[in-house]
Amino acid sequence: MDNEFERTEQVDEFWADVRIQPVCVALPAGVGYTLRAYRMSDELPEATEEETSDDEAAETDELVTRVDDGDEPVARRRVVRGEEKAEVDHDGDDDVDAEEADYDEPDPKDFEDGPEDDEDAEPAEPVVEEVPLFLSRKGKLLLFRTVEGLAAFVGSDAPHDLAGLEEWDTVAAKLTVEQLVPTEDDSYELDLVVENLRGGHDAWDADLLISAGELTRDLAYALRLESVRTSISAGSPLDDLDESLRKSVEGGIGGFLAKRRTKKIGAEQAALAWRTIIGKISAATDWRD
């Protein structure tokens, strides 16, 4: 994943100011470049109707087509059905008008006061956390085979998920090809993960596998890959593997014990699990240029 340009202090300052970083990702289909940012969840731009995912649109279409006939909304139809059922339950007469059913004897429980502290209870504070964002569109990671292609896209008016960030106008106006130099920590070789795992415990590259896990967690969150998030969630076998690798890198007694635990993890099972994950990430990647 070589880049002909150099990561200078000026480049570091530019990316630090806009709080975005270029990222290089190697997948089985090739090497590509994109952008990633971290923001607190209360800083995120609101999604627009145009940014609604294909899955959400399909779900909306499904709800719309549930109306059997006539112009009544689905919600109204459900209320009508509820009234009809109430009429039958009330006196067993299917011919009673819906208006008459509305005058059922009130339930005394409807007039009971709730708990004394309900009115004074404060709503729970929303959880604010740091979340990852990528140069993506409708649940697809935009990955460019050249930095020139990435720079051209950034300077265009094409829609994407980073456009709502307040720093984006600065990036779009000032970015040059020479600034698209990812750091070593922002370069990931997912294409090597499965092969490395199949090489056996003694061949496992802890740095490679740990960095792959970090990128995968970010992508799973940003692209809403729920099955991937589940595969690497806390307590999962792959999360246990990640934790053992991290402790083994730290060294000491804890690192020694972690290495022993790591050897109990099935290499083939880990390789198969990671192959599935990388396949899902590849399927959620939109290769450009």
mmCIF file of C-alpha atoms in Angstrom:
data_model
loop_
_atom_site.group_PDB
_atom_site.id
_atom_site.type_symbol
_atom_site.label_atom_id
_atom_site.label_comp_id
_atom_site.label_asym_id
_atom_site.label_seq_id
_atom_site.Cartn_x
_atom_site.Cartn_y
_atom_site.Cartn_z
ATOM 1 C CA MET A 1 0.000 0.000 0.000
ATOM 2 C CA ASP A 2 2.668 2.442 -1.071
ATOM 3 C CA ASN A 3 1.911 6.110 -1.710
ATOM 4 C CA GLU A 4 4.192 8.322 -3.760
ATOM 5 C CA PHE A 5 3.491 11.321 -1.521
ATOM 6 C CA GLU A 6 4.949 12.023 1.933
ATOM 7 C CA ARG A 7 3.109 12.618 5.171
ATOM 8 C CA THR A 8 4.537 15.986 6.227
ATOM 9 C CA GLU A 9 3.841 18.177 9.256
ATOM 10 C CA GLN A 10 1.703 20.441 7.074
ATOM 11 C CA VAL A 11 -0.390 17.435 6.033
ATOM 12 C CA ASP A 12 -0.768 16.400 9.691
ATOM 13 C CA GLU A 13 -1.951 19.911 10.577
ATOM 14 C CA PHE A 14 -4.490 20.025 7.748
ATOM 15 C CA TRP A 15 -6.175 16.778 8.780
ATOM 16 C CA ALA A 16 -6.020 17.667 12.479
ATOM 17 C CA ASP A 17 -7.799 20.966 11.794
ATOM 18 C CA VAL A 18 -10.678 19.355 9.886
ATOM 19 C CA ARG A 19 -10.832 16.321 12.216
ATOM 20 C CA ILE A 20 -10.919 13.885 9.291
ATOM 21 C CA GLN A 21 -8.278 11.406 8.145
ATOM 22 C CA PRO A 22 -7.564 9.568 4.884
ATOM 23 C CA VAL A 23 -7.727 5.796 5.187
ATOM 24 C CA CYS A 24 -6.213 3.061 3.028
ATOM 25 C CA VAL A 25 -7.950 -0.321 2.941
ATOM 26 C CA ALA A 26 -6.738 -3.486 1.219
ATOM 27 C CA LEU A 27 -9.534 -5.928 0.388
ATOM 28 C CA PRO A 28 -9.466 -9.078 -1.754
ATOM 29 C CA ALA A 29 -10.669 -6.933 -4.693
ATOM 30 C CA GLY A 30 -7.804 -4.454 -4.376
ATOM 31 C CA VAL A 31 -6.488 -1.449 -2.475
ATOM 32 C CA GLY A 32 -8.578 1.676 -2.061
ATOM 33 C CA TYR A 33 -8.664 5.052 -0.342
ATOM 34 C CA THR A 34 -11.456 6.741 1.583
ATOM 35 C CA LEU A 35 -12.000 9.181 4.466
ATOM 36 C CA ARG A 36 -12.989 8.622 8.077
ATOM 37 C CA ALA A 37 -14.007 10.976 10.870
ATOM 38 C CA TYR A 38 -14.918 10.567 14.511
ATOM 39 C CA ARG A 39 -17.586 12.753 16.057
ATOM 40 C CA MET A 40 -19.617 12.797 19.246
ATOM 41 C CA SER A 41 -23.082 11.441 18.595
ATOM 42 C CA ASP A 42 -24.702 14.792 19.443
ATOM 43 C CA GLU A 43 -22.616 16.463 16.699
ATOM 44 C CA LEU A 44 -23.874 14.279 13.880
ATOM 45 C CA PRO A 45 -25.765 15.979 11.048
ATOM 46 C CA GLU A 46 -29.398 14.987 10.746
ATOM 47 C CA ALA A 47 -30.145 12.480 7.993
ATOM 48 C CA THR A 48 -32.139 13.892 5.108
ATOM 49 C CA GLU A 49 -34.906 12.164 3.179
ATOM 50 C CA GLU A 50 -32.456 11.736 0.300
ATOM 51 C CA GLU A 51 -30.094 9.793 2.573
ATOM 52 C CA THR A 52 -32.697 7.167 3.492
ATOM 53 C CA SER A 53 -31.231 3.710 2.900
ATOM 54 C CA ASP A 54 -32.571 1.313 0.288
ATOM 55 C CA ASP A 55 -33.708 -1.041 3.066
ATOM 56 C CA GLU A 56 -35.656 1.753 4.752
ATOM 57 C CA ALA A 57 -37.225 2.741 1.441
ATOM 58 C CA ALA A 58 -38.238 -0.855 0.768
ATOM 59 C CA GLU A 59 -39.773 -1.076 4.230
ATOM 60 C CA THR A 60 -41.701 2.121 3.569
ATOM 61 C CA ASP A 61 -42.953 0.773 0.238
ATOM 62 C CA GLU A 62 -44.109 -2.386 1.984
ATOM 63 C CA LEU A 63 -46.098 -0.385 4.521
ATOM 64 C CA VAL A 64 -47.709 1.673 1.767
ATOM 65 C CA THR A 65 -48.849 -1.380 -0.175
ATOM 66 C CA ARG A 66 -50.612 -2.893 2.853
ATOM 67 C CA VAL A 67 -53.758 -0.845 2.095
ATOM 68 C CA ASP A 68 -56.136 -3.367 0.555
ATOM 69 C CA ASP A 69 -58.604 -1.012 -1.103
ATOM 70 C CA GLY A 70 -60.000 2.482 -0.813
ATOM 71 C CA ASP A 71 -58.120 5.546 0.400
ATOM 72 C CA GLU A 72 -58.068 4.915 4.137
ATOM 73 C CA PRO A 73 -54.614 4.927 5.778
ATOM 74 C CA VAL A 74 -53.341 1.696 7.317
ATOM 75 C CA ALA A 75 -53.498 3.176 10.815
ATOM 76 C CA ARG A 76 -57.182 4.081 10.358
ATOM 77 C CA ARG A 77 -57.965 0.614 9.053
ATOM 78 C CA ARG A 78 -56.468 -0.900 12.178
ATOM 79 C CA VAL A 79 -58.611 1.364 14.361
ATOM 80 C CA VAL A 80 -61.730 0.386 12.414
ATOM 81 C CA ARG A 81 -60.900 -3.289 12.785
ATOM 82 C CA GLY A 82 -60.378 -2.735 16.492
ATOM 83 C CA GLU A 83 -63.808 -1.113 16.766
ATOM 84 C CA GLU A 84 -65.456 -3.954 14.903
ATOM 85 C CA LYS A 85 -63.858 -6.458 17.237
ATOM 86 C CA ALA A 86 -64.959 -4.390 20.195
ATOM 87 C CA GLU A 87 -68.524 -4.438 18.885
ATOM 88 C CA VAL A 88 -68.561 -8.233 18.712
ATOM 89 C CA ASP A 89 -67.018 -8.550 22.148
ATOM 90 C CA HIS A 90 -69.474 -6.011 23.544
ATOM 91 C CA ASP A 91 -72.714 -7.824 22.845
ATOM 92 C CA GLY A 92 -72.046 -10.318 20.059
ATOM 93 C CA ASP A 93 -74.006 -8.205 17.532
ATOM 94 C CA ASP A 94 -72.011 -7.686 14.351
ATOM 95 C CA ASP A 95 -74.471 -5.020 13.132
ATOM 96 C CA VAL A 96 -73.899 -2.471 15.894
ATOM 97 C CA ASP A 97 -72.645 0.865 14.557
ATOM 98 C CA ALA A 98 -69.080 1.852 15.330
ATOM 99 C CA GLU A 99 -70.357 5.099 16.877
ATOM 100 C CA GLU A 100 -72.426 3.174 19.423
ATOM 101 C CA ALA A 101 -69.397 1.072 20.323
ATOM 102 C CA ASP A 102 -67.599 4.287 21.295
ATOM 103 C CA TYR A 103 -70.028 4.757 24.219
ATOM 104 C CA ASP A 104 -69.024 1.674 26.165
ATOM 105 C CA GLU A 105 -69.126 1.954 29.946
ATOM 106 C CA PRO A 106 -65.869 3.703 31.019
ATOM 107 C CA ASP A 107 -63.347 1.719 32.973
ATOM 108 C CA PRO A 108 -62.716 3.266 36.443
ATOM 109 C CA LYS A 109 -59.033 2.482 36.002
ATOM 110 C CA ASP A 110 -58.902 5.108 33.258
ATOM 111 C CA PHE A 111 -59.420 7.790 35.910
ATOM 112 C CA GLU A 112 -56.833 6.568 38.399
ATOM 113 C CA ASP A 113 -53.810 8.747 39.024
ATOM 114 C CA GLY A 114 -50.445 7.391 38.023
ATOM 115 C CA PRO A 115 -47.433 7.223 40.335
ATOM 116 C CA GLU A 116 -46.914 10.464 42.218
ATOM 117 C CA ASP A 117 -43.464 11.057 40.799
ATOM 118 C CA ASP A 118 -44.454 10.652 37.116
ATOM 119 C CA GLU A 119 -45.004 14.371 36.575
ATOM 120 C CA ASP A 120 -41.740 15.329 38.192
ATOM 121 C CA ALA A 121 -39.655 12.610 36.573
ATOM 122 C CA GLU A 122 -37.000 13.981 34.228
ATOM 123 C CA PRO A 123 -36.512 12.311 30.844
ATOM 124 C CA ALA A 124 -33.433 10.136 30.612
ATOM 125 C CA GLU A 125 -30.415 11.889 29.161
ATOM 126 C CA PRO A 126 -29.434 10.542 25.730
ATOM 127 C CA VAL A 127 -26.144 8.671 25.676
ATOM 128 C CA VAL A 128 -23.430 10.741 24.010
ATOM 129 C CA GLU A 129 -20.541 8.754 22.587
ATOM 130 C CA GLU A 130 -17.862 9.032 19.933
ATOM 131 C CA VAL A 131 -18.909 7.350 16.696
ATOM 132 C CA PRO A 132 -17.161 6.727 13.358
ATOM 133 C CA LEU A 133 -18.206 8.175 10.015
ATOM 134 C CA PHE A 134 -16.878 7.259 6.586
ATOM 135 C CA LEU A 135 -17.070 8.657 3.092
ATOM 136 C CA SER A 136 -20.094 6.558 2.255
ATOM 137 C CA ARG A 137 -23.452 6.691 0.557
ATOM 138 C CA LYS A 138 -26.651 4.759 1.326
ATOM 139 C CA GLY A 139 -24.892 2.136 3.421
ATOM 140 C CA LYS A 140 -22.005 1.668 0.968
ATOM 141 C CA LEU A 141 -18.379 2.538 1.653
ATOM 142 C CA LEU A 142 -16.969 4.670 -1.170
ATOM 143 C CA LEU A 143 -13.497 3.298 -1.913
ATOM 144 C CA PHE A 144 -11.257 4.850 -4.584
ATOM 145 C CA ARG A 145 -8.465 2.939 -6.304
ATOM 146 C CA THR A 146 -6.370 6.106 -6.664
ATOM 147 C CA VAL A 147 -5.875 9.187 -4.524
ATOM 148 C CA GLU A 148 -6.489 11.253 -7.659
ATOM 149 C CA GLY A 149 -9.962 9.759 -7.948
ATOM 150 C CA LEU A 150 -10.671 10.428 -4.281
ATOM 151 C CA ALA A 151 -9.517 14.053 -4.563
ATOM 152 C CA ALA A 152 -11.699 14.625 -7.623
ATOM 153 C CA PHE A 153 -14.742 13.214 -5.831
ATOM 154 C CA VAL A 154 -14.158 15.362 -2.739
ATOM 155 C CA GLY A 155 -14.047 18.471 -4.916
ATOM 156 C CA SER A 156 -17.293 17.594 -6.675
ATOM 157 C CA ASP A 157 -20.884 18.143 -5.589
ATOM 158 C CA ALA A 158 -21.637 14.411 -5.351
ATOM 159 C CA PRO A 159 -23.729 13.531 -2.252
ATOM 160 C CA HIS A 160 -22.230 11.479 0.581
ATOM 161 C CA ASP A 161 -22.451 11.018 4.356
ATOM 162 C CA LEU A 162 -19.649 13.412 5.336
ATOM 163 C CA ALA A 163 -21.137 16.402 3.525
ATOM 164 C CA GLY A 164 -23.074 17.493 6.627
ATOM 165 C CA LEU A 165 -19.951 17.982 8.754
ATOM 166 C CA GLU A 166 -19.175 21.636 9.425
ATOM 167 C CA GLU A 167 -15.551 21.147 8.348
ATOM 168 C CA TRP A 168 -16.484 19.589 5.015
ATOM 169 C CA ASP A 169 -16.512 22.853 3.060
ATOM 170 C CA THR A 170 -12.869 23.397 4.057
ATOM 171 C CA VAL A 171 -11.919 19.895 2.934
ATOM 172 C CA ALA A 172 -13.741 20.251 -0.402
ATOM 173 C CA ALA A 173 -12.149 23.637 -1.098
ATOM 174 C CA LYS A 174 -8.562 23.009 0.021
ATOM 175 C CA LEU A 175 -7.831 19.281 -0.405
ATOM 176 C CA THR A 176 -4.988 18.359 -2.758
ATOM 177 C CA VAL A 177 -3.819 14.973 -3.947
ATOM 178 C CA GLU A 178 -0.564 15.408 -2.016
ATOM 179 C CA GLN A 179 -2.500 15.532 1.266
ATOM 180 C CA LEU A 180 -4.105 12.114 0.783
ATOM 181 C CA VAL A 181 -1.417 10.210 2.676
ATOM 182 C CA PRO A 182 -2.811 7.852 5.336
ATOM 183 C CA THR A 183 -0.754 7.244 8.454
ATOM 184 C CA GLU A 184 0.431 3.732 9.251
ATOM 185 C CA ASP A 185 -2.326 3.472 11.862
ATOM 186 C CA ASP A 186 -4.917 4.342 9.201
ATOM 187 C CA SER A 187 -3.744 1.648 6.759
ATOM 188 C CA TYR A 188 -5.450 -1.742 6.955
ATOM 189 C CA GLU A 189 -4.722 -5.043 5.230
ATOM 190 C CA LEU A 190 -7.954 -6.996 5.473
ATOM 191 C CA ASP A 191 -6.865 -9.038 2.468
ATOM 192 C CA LEU A 192 -4.187 -10.752 4.579
ATOM 193 C CA VAL A 193 -6.294 -11.645 7.618
ATOM 194 C CA VAL A 194 -7.715 -15.004 6.515
ATOM 195 C CA GLU A 195 -4.394 -16.256 5.150
ATOM 196 C CA ASN A 196 -2.612 -15.231 8.331
ATOM 197 C CA LEU A 197 -5.119 -17.027 10.560
ATOM 198 C CA ARG A 198 -4.848 -20.195 8.501
ATOM 199 C CA GLY A 199 -1.091 -20.158 8.990
ATOM 200 C CA GLY A 200 -1.532 -21.393 12.570
ATOM 201 C CA HIS A 201 -1.155 -19.824 15.984
ATOM 202 C CA ASP A 202 2.610 -19.360 15.749
ATOM 203 C CA ALA A 203 2.228 -17.361 12.526
ATOM 204 C CA TRP A 204 -0.520 -15.046 13.737
ATOM 205 C CA ASP A 205 0.328 -11.365 13.311
ATOM 206 C CA ALA A 206 -1.216 -9.657 16.325
ATOM 207 C CA ASP A 207 -0.857 -6.128 14.926
ATOM 208 C CA LEU A 208 -2.508 -7.143 11.649
ATOM 209 C CA LEU A 209 -5.449 -8.836 13.362
ATOM 210 C CA ILE A 210 -5.970 -6.130 15.983
ATOM 211 C CA SER A 211 -6.012 -3.342 13.393
ATOM 212 C CA ALA A 212 -8.416 -5.353 11.226
ATOM 213 C CA GLY A 213 -10.758 -5.627 14.196
ATOM 214 C CA GLU A 214 -10.613 -1.877 14.833
ATOM 215 C CA LEU A 215 -11.536 -1.007 11.250
ATOM 216 C CA THR A 216 -14.246 -3.655 11.145
ATOM 217 C CA ARG A 217 -15.938 -2.285 14.260
ATOM 218 C CA ASP A 218 -15.952 1.192 12.752
ATOM 219 C CA LEU A 219 -17.318 0.004 9.413
ATOM 220 C CA ALA A 220 -19.958 -2.190 11.033
ATOM 221 C CA TYR A 221 -21.262 0.784 12.997
ATOM 222 C CA ALA A 222 -21.054 3.387 10.230
ATOM 223 C CA LEU A 223 -22.549 1.149 7.518
ATOM 224 C CA ARG A 224 -25.085 -0.485 9.859
ATOM 225 C CA LEU A 225 -23.785 -4.004 9.218
ATOM 226 C CA GLU A 226 -25.653 -5.572 12.116
ATOM 227 C CA SER A 227 -24.521 -9.152 11.471
ATOM 228 C CA VAL A 228 -20.887 -7.997 11.498
ATOM 229 C CA ARG A 229 -21.432 -6.052 14.710
ATOM 230 C CA THR A 230 -22.849 -9.179 16.300
ATOM 231 C CA SER A 231 -19.890 -11.298 15.146
ATOM 232 C CA ILE A 232 -17.378 -9.011 16.863
ATOM 233 C CA SER A 233 -19.501 -7.851 19.800
ATOM 234 C CA ALA A 234 -18.303 -8.147 23.391
ATOM 235 C CA GLY A 235 -18.153 -11.761 24.507
ATOM 236 C CA SER A 236 -18.091 -13.229 20.999
ATOM 237 C CA PRO A 237 -15.300 -15.681 20.033
ATOM 238 C CA LEU A 238 -13.682 -13.085 17.752
ATOM 239 C CA ASP A 239 -13.803 -10.494 20.519
ATOM 240 C CA ASP A 240 -12.129 -12.992 22.863
ATOM 241 C CA LEU A 241 -9.449 -13.537 20.223
ATOM 242 C CA ASP A 242 -8.933 -9.793 19.904
ATOM 243 C CA GLU A 243 -8.637 -9.371 23.661
ATOM 244 C CA SER A 244 -6.121 -12.210 23.940
ATOM 245 C CA LEU A 245 -4.012 -10.747 21.128
ATOM 246 C CA ARG A 246 -3.980 -7.322 22.766
ATOM 247 C CA LYS A 247 -2.832 -8.738 26.091
ATOM 248 C CA SER A 248 -0.172 -10.858 24.402
ATOM 249 C CA VAL A 249 1.242 -7.709 22.804
ATOM 250 C CA GLU A 250 1.385 -5.992 26.190
ATOM 251 C CA GLY A 251 3.729 -8.712 27.459
ATOM 252 C CA GLY A 252 4.409 -9.665 31.060
ATOM 253 C CA ILE A 253 2.631 -12.441 32.925
ATOM 254 C CA GLY A 254 -0.711 -11.344 31.490
ATOM 255 C CA GLY A 255 0.714 -11.530 27.997
ATOM 256 C CA PHE A 256 2.113 -15.006 28.597
ATOM 257 C CA LEU A 257 -1.238 -16.285 29.842
ATOM 258 C CA ALA A 258 -2.996 -14.586 26.925
ATOM 259 C CA LYS A 259 -0.768 -16.402 24.443
ATOM 260 C CA ARG A 260 -1.697 -19.709 26.052
ATOM 261 C CA ARG A 261 -5.395 -18.838 25.737
ATOM 262 C CA THR A 262 -4.906 -17.805 22.138
ATOM 263 C CA LYS A 263 -3.532 -21.244 21.269
ATOM 264 C CA LYS A 264 -6.828 -22.787 22.385
ATOM 265 C CA ILE A 265 -8.724 -20.841 19.723
ATOM 266 C CA GLY A 266 -9.374 -22.833 16.562
ATOM 267 C CA ALA A 267 -7.403 -21.353 13.683
ATOM 268 C CA GLU A 268 -9.722 -22.685 10.989
ATOM 269 C CA GLN A 269 -12.861 -21.499 12.785
ATOM 270 C CA ALA A 270 -11.383 -18.019 13.229
ATOM 271 C CA ALA A 271 -10.373 -17.930 9.562
ATOM 272 C CA LEU A 272 -13.861 -18.933 8.421
ATOM 273 C CA ALA A 273 -15.490 -16.310 10.644
ATOM 274 C CA TRP A 274 -13.205 -13.586 9.356
ATOM 275 C CA ARG A 275 -13.739 -14.669 5.749
ATOM 276 C CA THR A 276 -17.486 -14.169 6.239
ATOM 277 C CA ILE A 277 -16.943 -10.734 7.782
ATOM 278 C CA ILE A 278 -14.634 -9.577 5.007
ATOM 279 C CA GLY A 279 -17.128 -10.852 2.462
ATOM 280 C CA LYS A 280 -19.864 -8.702 4.024
ATOM 281 C CA ILE A 281 -17.601 -5.647 4.062
ATOM 282 C CA SER A 282 -16.682 -6.244 0.423
ATOM 283 C CA ALA A 283 -20.370 -6.492 -0.468
ATOM 284 C CA ALA A 284 -20.939 -3.120 1.234
ATOM 285 C CA THR A 285 -18.128 -1.438 -0.737
ATOM 286 C CA ASP A 286 -18.721 0.793 -3.754
ATOM 287 C CA TRP A 287 -15.494 0.827 -5.754
ATOM 288 C CA ARG A 288 -14.838 4.024 -7.697
ATOM 289 C CA ASP A 289 -12.508 4.834 -10.637
#
